[in-house]
Amino acid sequence: MEKKDEASSLALRVVIDSYEDIIGTGGKNSILNFAGMGKFIDSPPDYSEEDMIPQEYVDKIIRISSEVIGESGTKAIIVRAGRSTMRHIVDESESAKVLSESKDMTPRDKMKALLNLYAQQINRLPDFEFTTDGAVFHNPGCTLCNGVKTKKPFCNYISGVFEGMGIFIAGFYNIRCEETLCKASGDDECRYDITYGD
Ligand SMILES: [Zn+2]
């Protein structure tokens, strides 16, 4: 398996935890069962940044959640799960904790560092445009919406992750992110427009 197809065990665990936060233990277990990952119900993956798992596990849980929760109302729930993921990251990742507590960096600098770190973690080019009040992230290599066809942008989970970065780490409490282009609806890339809001 190529490196780009892997994610940390921590990434998988915080995604599972975030669904438990938003839709409860029963809902989280349904998603794991539907995704064929029932083994993680009794023995969830470790909060380890060193142990690697297939990236497809993470993508599949998020994709399956749309099916289990259903079309209506899915976006709000999935954005919240994405945000919650970053709250768990602060609890479990030493580097995220250090960044959130740093007094030397402005919230803007923290967001830049976080977005670059994110691109590195998912093994994508750091393709950003930074403006004074926000950032745009281009992800032509998105794996989350592989094989998905939708009318509206599908990768709302990632919007929630970016909002969570601002809320729980950088200190932008009114941050908003919209996925404005999505490969699932026929665009060439998934594109996220982030507005810091402060
Ligand atoms: Zn997408």
mmCIF file with all atom_site columns, N, CA, C and O and ligand atoms in Angstrom, residues 142 145 154-155 179 181-184 190 192, ligand 1:
data_model
loop_
_atom_site.group_PDB
_atom_site.id
_atom_site.type_symbol
_atom_site.label_atom_id
_atom_site.label_alt_id
_atom_site.label_comp_id
_atom_site.label_asym_id
_atom_site.label_entity_id
_atom_site.label_seq_id
_atom_site.pdbx_PDB_ins_code
_atom_site.Cartn_x
_atom_site.Cartn_y
_atom_site.Cartn_z
_atom_site.occupancy
_atom_site.B_iso_or_equiv
_atom_site.pdbx_formal_charge
_atom_site.auth_seq_id
_atom_site.auth_comp_id
_atom_site.auth_asym_id
_atom_site.auth_atom_id
_atom_site.pdbx_PDB_model_num
ATOM   1  N  N  . CYS A 1 142 ? -9.085  14.711 -3.751 1.00 0.00 ? 142 CYS A N  1
ATOM   2  C  CA . CYS A 1 142 ? -9.953  14.265 -2.649 1.00 0.00 ? 142 CYS A CA 1
ATOM   3  C  C  . CYS A 1 142 ? -10.321 12.786 -2.805 1.00 0.00 ? 142 CYS A C  1
ATOM   4  O  O  . CYS A 1 142 ? -10.713 12.346 -3.880 1.00 0.00 ? 142 CYS A O  1
ATOM   5  N  N  . CYS A 1 145 ? -14.895 11.588 -1.654 1.00 0.00 ? 145 CYS A N  1
ATOM   6  C  CA . CYS A 1 145 ? -16.069 11.441 -2.516 1.00 0.00 ? 145 CYS A CA 1
ATOM   7  C  C  . CYS A 1 145 ? -15.803 10.512 -3.710 1.00 0.00 ? 145 CYS A C  1
ATOM   8  O  O  . CYS A 1 145 ? -16.552 10.536 -4.690 1.00 0.00 ? 145 CYS A O  1
ATOM   9  N  N  . PHE A 1 154 ? -20.522 17.162 -1.516 1.00 0.00 ? 154 PHE A N  1
ATOM   10 C  CA . PHE A 1 154 ? -20.672 15.997 -0.634 1.00 0.00 ? 154 PHE A CA 1
ATOM   11 C  C  . PHE A 1 154 ? -19.756 16.039 0.582  1.00 0.00 ? 154 PHE A C  1
ATOM   12 O  O  . PHE A 1 154 ? -20.078 15.483 1.633  1.00 0.00 ? 154 PHE A O  1
ATOM   13 N  N  . CYS A 1 155 ? -18.601 16.729 0.457  1.00 0.00 ? 155 CYS A N  1
ATOM   14 C  CA . CYS A 1 155 ? -17.545 16.569 1.460  1.00 0.00 ? 155 CYS A CA 1
ATOM   15 C  C  . CYS A 1 155 ? -17.667 17.568 2.616  1.00 0.00 ? 155 CYS A C  1
ATOM   16 O  O  . CYS A 1 155 ? -16.699 18.237 2.997  1.00 0.00 ? 155 CYS A O  1
ATOM   17 N  N  . GLU A 1 179 ? -18.033 24.059 1.227  1.00 0.00 ? 179 GLU A N  1
ATOM   18 C  CA . GLU A 1 179 ? -17.438 23.389 0.073  1.00 0.00 ? 179 GLU A CA 1
ATOM   19 C  C  . GLU A 1 179 ? -18.164 23.935 -1.157 1.00 0.00 ? 179 GLU A C  1
ATOM   20 O  O  . GLU A 1 179 ? -19.355 23.710 -1.328 1.00 0.00 ? 179 GLU A O  1
ATOM   21 N  N  . LEU A 1 181 ? -16.998 23.740 -4.547 1.00 0.00 ? 181 LEU A N  1
ATOM   22 C  CA . LEU A 1 181 ? -16.903 22.839 -5.700 1.00 0.00 ? 181 LEU A CA 1
ATOM   23 C  C  . LEU A 1 181 ? -16.671 21.437 -5.151 1.00 0.00 ? 181 LEU A C  1
ATOM   24 O  O  . LEU A 1 181 ? -16.012 21.284 -4.117 1.00 0.00 ? 181 LEU A O  1
ATOM   25 N  N  . CYS A 1 182 ? -17.194 20.405 -5.839 1.00 0.00 ? 182 CYS A N  1
ATOM   26 C  CA . CYS A 1 182 ? -17.006 19.036 -5.341 1.00 0.00 ? 182 CYS A CA 1
ATOM   27 C  C  . CYS A 1 182 ? -16.936 18.068 -6.509 1.00 0.00 ? 182 CYS A C  1
ATOM   28 O  O  . CYS A 1 182 ? -17.748 18.140 -7.433 1.00 0.00 ? 182 CYS A O  1
ATOM   29 N  N  . LYS A 1 183 ? -15.978 17.173 -6.459 1.00 0.00 ? 183 LYS A N  1
ATOM   30 C  CA . LYS A 1 183 ? -15.840 16.183 -7.524 1.00 0.00 ? 183 LYS A CA 1
ATOM   31 C  C  . LYS A 1 183 ? -17.076 15.283 -7.614 1.00 0.00 ? 183 LYS A C  1
ATOM   32 O  O  . LYS A 1 183 ? -17.399 14.795 -8.692 1.00 0.00 ? 183 LYS A O  1
ATOM   33 N  N  . ALA A 1 184 ? -17.759 15.100 -6.478 1.00 0.00 ? 184 ALA A N  1
ATOM   34 C  CA . ALA A 1 184 ? -18.967 14.252 -6.478 1.00 0.00 ? 184 ALA A CA 1
ATOM   35 C  C  . ALA A 1 184 ? -20.065 14.858 -7.351 1.00 0.00 ? 184 ALA A C  1
ATOM   36 O  O  . ALA A 1 184 ? -20.906 14.138 -7.892 1.00 0.00 ? 184 ALA A O  1
ATOM   37 N  N  . CYS A 1 190 ? -12.398 19.364 -5.256 1.00 0.00 ? 190 CYS A N  1
ATOM   38 C  CA . CYS A 1 190 ? -13.183 19.783 -4.105 1.00 0.00 ? 190 CYS A CA 1
ATOM   39 C  C  . CYS A 1 190 ? -12.525 21.061 -3.608 1.00 0.00 ? 190 CYS A C  1
ATOM   40 O  O  . CYS A 1 190 ? -11.321 21.107 -3.399 1.00 0.00 ? 190 CYS A O  1
ATOM   41 N  N  . TYR A 1 192 ? -12.750 24.402 -0.896 1.00 0.00 ? 192 TYR A N  1
ATOM   42 C  CA . TYR A 1 192 ? -13.324 24.861 0.376  1.00 0.00 ? 192 TYR A CA 1
ATOM   43 C  C  . TYR A 1 192 ? -13.040 26.345 0.571  1.00 0.00 ? 192 TYR A C  1
ATOM   44 O  O  . TYR A 1 192 ? -11.881 26.763 0.512  1.00 0.00 ? 192 TYR A O  1
HETATM 45 ZN ZN . ZN  B 2 .   ? -15.976 16.687 -2.466 1.00 0.00 ? 1   ZN  B ZN 1
#
